[in-house]
CSV table of C-alpha atoms and ligand atoms in Angstrom, one decimal:
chain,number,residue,atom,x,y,z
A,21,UNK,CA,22.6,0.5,23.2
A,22,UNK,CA,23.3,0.1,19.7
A,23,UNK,CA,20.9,-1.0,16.9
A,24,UNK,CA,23.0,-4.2,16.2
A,25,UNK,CA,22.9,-5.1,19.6
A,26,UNK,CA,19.1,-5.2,19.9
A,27,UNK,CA,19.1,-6.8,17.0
A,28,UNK,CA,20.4,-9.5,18.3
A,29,UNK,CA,17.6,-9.9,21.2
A,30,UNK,CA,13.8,-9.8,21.4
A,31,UNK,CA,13.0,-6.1,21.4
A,32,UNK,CA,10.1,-3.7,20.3
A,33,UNK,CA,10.2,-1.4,17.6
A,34,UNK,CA,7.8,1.9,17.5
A,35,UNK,CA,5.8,3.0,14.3
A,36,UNK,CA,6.0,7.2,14.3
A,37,UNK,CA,3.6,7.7,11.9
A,38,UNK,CA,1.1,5.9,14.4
A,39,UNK,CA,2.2,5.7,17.5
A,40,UNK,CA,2.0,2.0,17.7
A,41,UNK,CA,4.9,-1.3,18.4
A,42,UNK,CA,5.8,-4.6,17.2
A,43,UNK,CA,7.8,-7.4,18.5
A,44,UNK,CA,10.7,-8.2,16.9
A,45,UNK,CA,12.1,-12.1,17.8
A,46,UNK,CA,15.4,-12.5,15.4
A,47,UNK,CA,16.0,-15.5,17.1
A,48,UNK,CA,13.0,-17.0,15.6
A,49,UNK,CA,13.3,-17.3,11.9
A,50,UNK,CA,15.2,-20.8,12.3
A,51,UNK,CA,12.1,-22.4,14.0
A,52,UNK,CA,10.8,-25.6,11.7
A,53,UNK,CA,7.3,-24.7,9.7
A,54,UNK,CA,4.7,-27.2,9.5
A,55,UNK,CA,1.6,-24.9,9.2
A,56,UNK,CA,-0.1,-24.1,6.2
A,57,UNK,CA,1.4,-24.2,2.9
A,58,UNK,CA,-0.9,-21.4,0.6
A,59,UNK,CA,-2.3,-22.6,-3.4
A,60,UNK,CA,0.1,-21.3,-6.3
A,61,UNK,CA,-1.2,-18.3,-7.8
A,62,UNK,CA,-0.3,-18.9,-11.5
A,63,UNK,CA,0.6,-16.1,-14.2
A,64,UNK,CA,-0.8,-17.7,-17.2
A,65,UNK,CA,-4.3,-15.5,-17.3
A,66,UNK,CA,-6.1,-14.7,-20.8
A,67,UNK,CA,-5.9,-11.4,-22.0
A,68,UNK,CA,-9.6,-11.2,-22.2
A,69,UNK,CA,-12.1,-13.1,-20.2
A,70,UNK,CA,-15.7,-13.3,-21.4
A,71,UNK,CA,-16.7,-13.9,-17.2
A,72,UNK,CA,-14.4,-11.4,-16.4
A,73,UNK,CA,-17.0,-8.5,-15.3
A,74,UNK,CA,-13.7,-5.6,-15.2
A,75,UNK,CA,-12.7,-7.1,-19.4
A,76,UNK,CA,-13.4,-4.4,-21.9
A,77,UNK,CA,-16.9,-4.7,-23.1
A,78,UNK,CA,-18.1,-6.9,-21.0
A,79,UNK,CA,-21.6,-6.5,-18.7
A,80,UNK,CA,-21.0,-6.3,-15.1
A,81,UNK,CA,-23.0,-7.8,-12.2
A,82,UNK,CA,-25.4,-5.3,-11.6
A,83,UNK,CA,-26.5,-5.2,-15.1
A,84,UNK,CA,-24.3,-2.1,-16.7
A,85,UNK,CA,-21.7,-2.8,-19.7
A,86,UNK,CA,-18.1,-1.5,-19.5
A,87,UNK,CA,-17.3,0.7,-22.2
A,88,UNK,CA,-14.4,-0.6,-24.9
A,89,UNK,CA,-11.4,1.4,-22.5
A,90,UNK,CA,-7.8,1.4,-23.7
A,91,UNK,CA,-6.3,2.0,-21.1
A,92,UNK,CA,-7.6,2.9,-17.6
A,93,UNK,CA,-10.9,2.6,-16.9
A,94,UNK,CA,-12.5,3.5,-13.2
A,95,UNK,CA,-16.4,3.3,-12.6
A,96,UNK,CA,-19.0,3.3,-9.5
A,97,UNK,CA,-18.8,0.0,-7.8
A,98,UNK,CA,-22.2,-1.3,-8.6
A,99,UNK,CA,-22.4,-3.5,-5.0
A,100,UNK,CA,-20.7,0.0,-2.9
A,101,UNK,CA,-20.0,-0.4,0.8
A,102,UNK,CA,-20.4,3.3,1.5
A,103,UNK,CA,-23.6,5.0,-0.8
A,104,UNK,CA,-23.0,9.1,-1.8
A,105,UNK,CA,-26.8,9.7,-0.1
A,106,UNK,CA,-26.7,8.5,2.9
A,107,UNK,CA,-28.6,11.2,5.5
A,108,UNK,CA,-26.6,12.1,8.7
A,109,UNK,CA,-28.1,10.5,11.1
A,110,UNK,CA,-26.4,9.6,15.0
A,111,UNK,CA,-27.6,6.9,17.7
A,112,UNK,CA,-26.3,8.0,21.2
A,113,UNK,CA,-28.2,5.8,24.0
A,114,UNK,CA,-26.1,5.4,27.3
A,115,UNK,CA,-22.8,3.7,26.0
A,116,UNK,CA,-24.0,3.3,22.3
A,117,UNK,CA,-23.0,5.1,20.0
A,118,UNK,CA,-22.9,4.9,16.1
A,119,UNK,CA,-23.6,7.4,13.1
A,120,UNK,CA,-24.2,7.5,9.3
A,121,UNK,CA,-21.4,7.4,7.2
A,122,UNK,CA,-22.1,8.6,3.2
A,123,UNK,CA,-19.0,7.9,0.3
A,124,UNK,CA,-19.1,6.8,-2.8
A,125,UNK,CA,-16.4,3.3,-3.8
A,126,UNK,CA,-14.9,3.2,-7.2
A,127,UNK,CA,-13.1,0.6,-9.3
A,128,UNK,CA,-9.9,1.5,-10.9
A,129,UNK,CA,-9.0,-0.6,-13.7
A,130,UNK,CA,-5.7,-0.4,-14.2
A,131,UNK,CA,-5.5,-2.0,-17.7
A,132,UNK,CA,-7.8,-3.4,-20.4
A,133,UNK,CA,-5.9,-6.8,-20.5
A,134,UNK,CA,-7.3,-9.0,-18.3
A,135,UNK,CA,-3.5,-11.2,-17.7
A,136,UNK,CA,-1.9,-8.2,-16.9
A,137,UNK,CA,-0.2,-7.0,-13.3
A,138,UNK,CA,1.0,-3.5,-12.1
A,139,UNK,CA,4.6,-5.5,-12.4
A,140,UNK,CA,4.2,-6.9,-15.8
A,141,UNK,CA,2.8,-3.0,-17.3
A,142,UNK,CA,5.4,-0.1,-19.0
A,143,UNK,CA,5.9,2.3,-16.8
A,144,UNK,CA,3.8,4.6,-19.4
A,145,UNK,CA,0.6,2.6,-18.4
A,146,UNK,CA,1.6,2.8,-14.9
A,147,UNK,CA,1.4,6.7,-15.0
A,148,UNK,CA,-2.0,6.6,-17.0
A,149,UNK,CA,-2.9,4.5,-13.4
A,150,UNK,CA,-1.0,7.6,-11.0
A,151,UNK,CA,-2.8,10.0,-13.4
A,152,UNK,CA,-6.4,8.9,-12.8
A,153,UNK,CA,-5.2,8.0,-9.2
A,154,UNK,CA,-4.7,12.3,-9.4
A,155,UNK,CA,-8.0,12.9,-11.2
A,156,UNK,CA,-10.5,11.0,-8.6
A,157,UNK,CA,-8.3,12.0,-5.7
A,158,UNK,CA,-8.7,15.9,-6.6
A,159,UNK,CA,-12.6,15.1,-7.5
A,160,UNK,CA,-13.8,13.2,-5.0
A,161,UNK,CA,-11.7,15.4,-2.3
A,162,UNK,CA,-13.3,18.3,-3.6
A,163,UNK,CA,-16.7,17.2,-2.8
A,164,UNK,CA,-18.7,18.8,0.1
A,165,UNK,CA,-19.4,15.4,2.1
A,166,UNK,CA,-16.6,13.5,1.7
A,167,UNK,CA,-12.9,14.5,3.8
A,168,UNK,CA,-11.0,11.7,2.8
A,169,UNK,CA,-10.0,9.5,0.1
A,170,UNK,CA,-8.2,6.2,0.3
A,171,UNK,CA,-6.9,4.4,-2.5
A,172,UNK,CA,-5.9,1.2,-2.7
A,173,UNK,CA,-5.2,-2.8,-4.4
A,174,UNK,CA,-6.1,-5.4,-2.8
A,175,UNK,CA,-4.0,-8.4,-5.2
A,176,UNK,CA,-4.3,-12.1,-4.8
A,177,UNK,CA,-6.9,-14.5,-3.6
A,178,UNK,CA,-4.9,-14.8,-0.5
A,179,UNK,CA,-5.7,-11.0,0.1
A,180,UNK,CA,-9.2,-11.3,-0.4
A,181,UNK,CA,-9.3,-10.4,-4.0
A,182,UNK,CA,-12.1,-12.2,-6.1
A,183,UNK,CA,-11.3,-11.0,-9.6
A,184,UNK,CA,-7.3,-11.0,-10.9
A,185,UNK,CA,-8.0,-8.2,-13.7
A,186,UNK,CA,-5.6,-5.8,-12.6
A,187,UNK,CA,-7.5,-3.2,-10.6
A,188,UNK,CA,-7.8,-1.6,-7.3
A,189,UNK,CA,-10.5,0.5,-5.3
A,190,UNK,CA,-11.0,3.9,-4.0
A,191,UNK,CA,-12.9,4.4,-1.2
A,192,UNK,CA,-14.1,8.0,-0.5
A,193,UNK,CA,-15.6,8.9,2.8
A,194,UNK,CA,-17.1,11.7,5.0
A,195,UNK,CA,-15.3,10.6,8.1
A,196,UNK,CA,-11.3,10.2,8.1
A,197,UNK,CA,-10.6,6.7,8.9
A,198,UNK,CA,-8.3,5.9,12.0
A,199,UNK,CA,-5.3,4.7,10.2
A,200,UNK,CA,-5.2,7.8,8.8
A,201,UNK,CA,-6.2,9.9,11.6
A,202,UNK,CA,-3.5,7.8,13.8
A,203,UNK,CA,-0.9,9.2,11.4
A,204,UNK,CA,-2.6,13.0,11.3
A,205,UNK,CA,-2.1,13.3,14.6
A,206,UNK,CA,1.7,12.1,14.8
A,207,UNK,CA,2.9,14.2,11.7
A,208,UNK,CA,1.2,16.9,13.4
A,209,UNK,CA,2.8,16.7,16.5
A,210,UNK,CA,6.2,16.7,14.9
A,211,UNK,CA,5.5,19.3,12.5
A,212,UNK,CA,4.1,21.8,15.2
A,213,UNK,CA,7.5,20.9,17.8
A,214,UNK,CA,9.6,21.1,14.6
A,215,UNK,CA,8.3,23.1,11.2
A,216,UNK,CA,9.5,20.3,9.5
A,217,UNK,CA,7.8,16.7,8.3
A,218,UNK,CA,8.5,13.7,10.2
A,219,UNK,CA,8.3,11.5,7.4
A,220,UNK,CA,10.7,13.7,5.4
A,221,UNK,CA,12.8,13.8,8.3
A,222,UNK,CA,13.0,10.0,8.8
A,223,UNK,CA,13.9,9.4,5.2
A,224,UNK,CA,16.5,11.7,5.5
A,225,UNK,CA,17.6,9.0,8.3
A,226,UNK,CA,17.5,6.0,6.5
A,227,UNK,CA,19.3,7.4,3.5
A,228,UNK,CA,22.5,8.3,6.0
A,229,UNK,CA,21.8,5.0,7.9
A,230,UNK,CA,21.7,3.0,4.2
A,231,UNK,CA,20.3,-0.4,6.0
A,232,UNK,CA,16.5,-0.4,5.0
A,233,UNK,CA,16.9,1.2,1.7
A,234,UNK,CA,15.6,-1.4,-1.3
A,235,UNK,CA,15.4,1.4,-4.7
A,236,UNK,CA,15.9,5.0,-5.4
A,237,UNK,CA,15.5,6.9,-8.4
A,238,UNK,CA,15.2,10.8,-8.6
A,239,UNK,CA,12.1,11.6,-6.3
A,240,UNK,CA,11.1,8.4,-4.8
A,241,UNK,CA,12.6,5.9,-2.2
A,242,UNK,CA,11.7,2.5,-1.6
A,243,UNK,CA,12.4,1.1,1.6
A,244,UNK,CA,11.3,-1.6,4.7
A,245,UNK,CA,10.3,0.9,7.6
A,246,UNK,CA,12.1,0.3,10.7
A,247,UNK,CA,9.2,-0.9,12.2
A,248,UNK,CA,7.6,-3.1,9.3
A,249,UNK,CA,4.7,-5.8,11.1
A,250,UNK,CA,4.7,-7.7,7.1
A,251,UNK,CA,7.2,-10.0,6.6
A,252,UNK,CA,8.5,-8.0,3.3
A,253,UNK,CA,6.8,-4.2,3.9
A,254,UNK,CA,7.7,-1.6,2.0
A,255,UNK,CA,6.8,2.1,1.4
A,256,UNK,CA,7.5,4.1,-1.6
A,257,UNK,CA,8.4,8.2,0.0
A,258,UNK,CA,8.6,11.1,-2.1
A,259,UNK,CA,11.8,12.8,-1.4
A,260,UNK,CA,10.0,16.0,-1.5
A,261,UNK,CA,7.4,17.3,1.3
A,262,UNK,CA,4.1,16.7,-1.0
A,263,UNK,CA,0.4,16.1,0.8
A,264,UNK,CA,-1.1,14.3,-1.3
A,265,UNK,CA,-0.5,12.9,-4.9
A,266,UNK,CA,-1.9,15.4,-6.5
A,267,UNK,CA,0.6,17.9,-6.6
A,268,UNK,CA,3.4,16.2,-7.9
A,269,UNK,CA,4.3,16.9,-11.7
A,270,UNK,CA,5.1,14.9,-14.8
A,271,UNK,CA,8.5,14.0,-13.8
A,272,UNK,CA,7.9,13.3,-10.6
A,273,UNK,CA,5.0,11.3,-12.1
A,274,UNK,CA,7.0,9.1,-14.1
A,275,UNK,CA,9.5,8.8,-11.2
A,276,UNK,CA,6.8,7.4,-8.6
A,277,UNK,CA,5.6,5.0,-11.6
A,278,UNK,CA,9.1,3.3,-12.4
A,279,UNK,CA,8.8,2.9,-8.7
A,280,UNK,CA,6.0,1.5,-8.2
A,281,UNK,CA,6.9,-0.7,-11.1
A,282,UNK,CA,10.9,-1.5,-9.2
A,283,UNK,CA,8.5,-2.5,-6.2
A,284,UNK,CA,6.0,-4.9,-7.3
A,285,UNK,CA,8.6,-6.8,-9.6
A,286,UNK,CA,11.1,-7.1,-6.7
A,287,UNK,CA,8.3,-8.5,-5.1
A,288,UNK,CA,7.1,-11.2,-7.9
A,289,UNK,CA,10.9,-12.0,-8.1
A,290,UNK,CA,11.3,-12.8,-4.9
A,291,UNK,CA,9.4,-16.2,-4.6
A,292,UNK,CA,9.2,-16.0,-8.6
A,293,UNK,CA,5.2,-16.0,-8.4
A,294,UNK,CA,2.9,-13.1,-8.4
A,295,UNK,CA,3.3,-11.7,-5.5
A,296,UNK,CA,0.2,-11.0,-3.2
A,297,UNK,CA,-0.5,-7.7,-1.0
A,298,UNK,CA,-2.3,-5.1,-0.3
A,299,UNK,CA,-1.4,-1.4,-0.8
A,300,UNK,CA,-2.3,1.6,-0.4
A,301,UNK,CA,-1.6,5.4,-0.6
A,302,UNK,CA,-2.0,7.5,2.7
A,303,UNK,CA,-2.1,11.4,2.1
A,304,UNK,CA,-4.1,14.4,3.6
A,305,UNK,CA,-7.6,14.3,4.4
A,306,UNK,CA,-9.8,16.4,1.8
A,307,UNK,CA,-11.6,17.7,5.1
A,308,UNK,CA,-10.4,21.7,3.4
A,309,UNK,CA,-7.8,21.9,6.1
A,310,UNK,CA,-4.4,22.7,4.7
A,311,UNK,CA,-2.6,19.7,6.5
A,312,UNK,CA,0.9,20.4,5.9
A,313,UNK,CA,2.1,18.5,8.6
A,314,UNK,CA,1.2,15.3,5.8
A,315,UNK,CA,3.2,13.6,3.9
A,316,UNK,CA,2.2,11.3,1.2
A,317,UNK,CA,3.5,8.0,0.7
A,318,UNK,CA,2.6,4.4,-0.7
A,319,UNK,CA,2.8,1.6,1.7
A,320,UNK,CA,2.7,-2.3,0.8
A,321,UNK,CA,1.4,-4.7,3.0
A,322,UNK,CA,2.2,-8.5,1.7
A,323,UNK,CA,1.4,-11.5,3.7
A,324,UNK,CA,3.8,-14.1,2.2
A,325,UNK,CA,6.6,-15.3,4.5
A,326,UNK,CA,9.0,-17.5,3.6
A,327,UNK,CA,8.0,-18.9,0.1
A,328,UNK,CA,5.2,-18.3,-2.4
A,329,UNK,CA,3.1,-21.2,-0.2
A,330,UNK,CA,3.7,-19.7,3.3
A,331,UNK,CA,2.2,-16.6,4.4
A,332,UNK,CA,2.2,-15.0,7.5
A,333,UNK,CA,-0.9,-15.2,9.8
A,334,UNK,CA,-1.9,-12.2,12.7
A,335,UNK,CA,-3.6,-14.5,14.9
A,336,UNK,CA,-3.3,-15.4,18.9
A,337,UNK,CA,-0.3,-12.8,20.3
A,338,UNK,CA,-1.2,-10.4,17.1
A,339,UNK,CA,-4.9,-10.3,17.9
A,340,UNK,CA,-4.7,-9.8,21.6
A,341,UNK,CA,-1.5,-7.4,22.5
A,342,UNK,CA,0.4,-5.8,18.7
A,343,UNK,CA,2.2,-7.0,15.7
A,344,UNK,CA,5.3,-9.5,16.1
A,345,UNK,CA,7.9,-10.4,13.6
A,346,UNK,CA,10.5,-12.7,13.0
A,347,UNK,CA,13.0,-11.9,9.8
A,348,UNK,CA,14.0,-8.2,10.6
A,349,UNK,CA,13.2,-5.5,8.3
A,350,UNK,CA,17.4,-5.0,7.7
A,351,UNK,CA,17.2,-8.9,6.2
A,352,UNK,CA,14.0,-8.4,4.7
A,353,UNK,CA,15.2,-5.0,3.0
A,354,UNK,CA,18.3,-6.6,1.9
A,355,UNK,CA,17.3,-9.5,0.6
A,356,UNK,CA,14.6,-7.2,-1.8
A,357,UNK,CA,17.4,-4.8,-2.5
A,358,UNK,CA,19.3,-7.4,-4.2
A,359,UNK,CA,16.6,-9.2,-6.1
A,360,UNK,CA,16.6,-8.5,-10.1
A,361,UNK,CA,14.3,-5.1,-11.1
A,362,UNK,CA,13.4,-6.9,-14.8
A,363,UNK,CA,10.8,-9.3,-14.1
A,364,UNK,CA,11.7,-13.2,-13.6
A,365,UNK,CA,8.6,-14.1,-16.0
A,366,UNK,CA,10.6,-12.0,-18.8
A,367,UNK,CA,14.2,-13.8,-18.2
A,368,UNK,CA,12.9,-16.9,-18.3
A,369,UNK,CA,12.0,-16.5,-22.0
A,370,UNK,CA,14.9,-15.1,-22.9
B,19,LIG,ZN1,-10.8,-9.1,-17.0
């Protein structure tokens, strides 16, 4: 059957990075919404804050005072989920079983100015972010106890986030998480059957195919995966095979910040608000394996729906059998491939 035939039908799509579905329902995206309609984020923010505990110069909760930064800024968080000296320790009593888990969580600030977003920064100030992103990937990797590192922003009160100074977390840990062991084991798979990457494979697909593609520029893609769960998902791909961020260069650096800058604007233009998500980079585990099965990429995960009040809610069907959709990623990708890359907040005072 062909894919615009299914599209037309309920039907199941299947993730190969990990091995999982969703339910695509096209016919649904006409059904009336009555459900809850989400608070405004606004953009007017101060450029400093004096309550603001991530502002310049300011003292933080647990009592320590941020240093005058001009640009990024990254720290220990003082209220950690995961603590560096934890002692390995394992419970195993009939069908229990649970173990110690040491890391270390960081705070990435992404910008002294508090009113800022990753959409609203120069792509200059976007690769001081990638750069340090590089720096406490390659440091905290390299230490004995910790095998992987995840980075990642959670933006938006709708996502959880408490403070809106532009910043995100890192979270390093001596266990690999499942996400990213779900994905290990695919790209492993494929690499083994076919000494080449699946992910670089697959993009190689969707740039013949031309249906789920949103941005390009010289090393990076942009696109809805065919088998997005988020209303508007998108992952940012290095057209290169690279395992983690580390080992891309300047250019390449300055390519995957413009893109990460084309992404997040796309999204603030497209309910012309400030678009919450969470995202987050996936690459190989710092376990001293080589890994070169893995291939890095940046995925977006936003919860808004069909305007900035109207988010998308994993409940009932979601929680008790997998992921369902309505929009498909084709509409969603085309309707963010045509969207503006200068920022709506900008036009408007033009
Ligand atoms: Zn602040």
């Amino acid at each position: 059957m062909a894919d615009n035939q299914l599209n037309q039908i309920p039907h199941r799509r299947y993730n190969i990075l990990t091995g999982e579905w969703v339910l695509v329902s096209p016919h649904r995206t006409k059904r009336p919404w009555q459900g809850k309609q989400e608070k405004l984020p606004t953009l007017d923010k101060p450029s400093y804050d004096k309550e603001c505990y991530l502002c310049p110069g300011n003292v933080r909760a647990g009592g320590k005072t941020n240093p005058n930064y001009e640009d990024v800024f990254s720290f220990a968080n003082d209220f950690s989920a995961l603590l560096p000296d934890t002692s390995m320790e394992v419970y195993n009593e009939g069908l229990l079983l649970g173990k110690s888990e040491a890391g270390i969580c960081k705070v990435v600030c992404f910008s002294p100015d508090h009113s800022l977003t990753l959409p609203q920064m120069e792509v200059s100030e976007i690769e001081k972010v990638v750069l340090l992103w590089q720096k406490e990937y390659l440091e905290l990797g390299s230490m004995n106890n910790i095998n992987h590192v995840q980075i990642f922003e959670n933006k938006g009160a709708i996502m959880g986030c408490s403070n809106p100074h532009p910043h995100g977390q890192i979270w390093a840990q001596s266990s690999i998480p499942q996400e990213v062991e779900k994905k290990t084991i695919h790209q492993k798979e494929y690499w083994e059957k076919n000494q080449s990457s699946l992910l670089g494979d697959y993009l190689k697909q969707e740039l013949e195919l031309d249906e789920r593609i949103v941005a390009e520029n010289d090393y990076f893609v942009a696109l809805v995966p065919y088998w997005a769960v988020w209303p508007y998902e998108m992952m940012i791909v290095p057209r290169g095979h690279y395992q983690d961020i580390e080992q891309i260069d300047e250019k390449e650096k300055k390519s995957f910040a413009e893109m990460i800058k084309i992404v997040t604007t796309k999204y603030d233009n497209l309910f012309e608000t400030s678009f919450p998500y969470s995202s987050g980079i996936h690459q190989r585990p710092t376990d001293g394996e080589e890994h070169a099965e893995w291939h890095f990429h940046m995925s977006f995960y936003p919860p808004l729906l069909r305007s900035a009040t109207v988010k998308k809610f994993m409940v009932g069907y979601e929680m008790f059998a997998n992921p369902q959709r309505d929009i498909t990623a084709e509409q969603a990708a085309q309707t963010l491939a045509q969207l503006p890359i200068e920022h709506y907040a900008k036009m408007d005072s033009h």
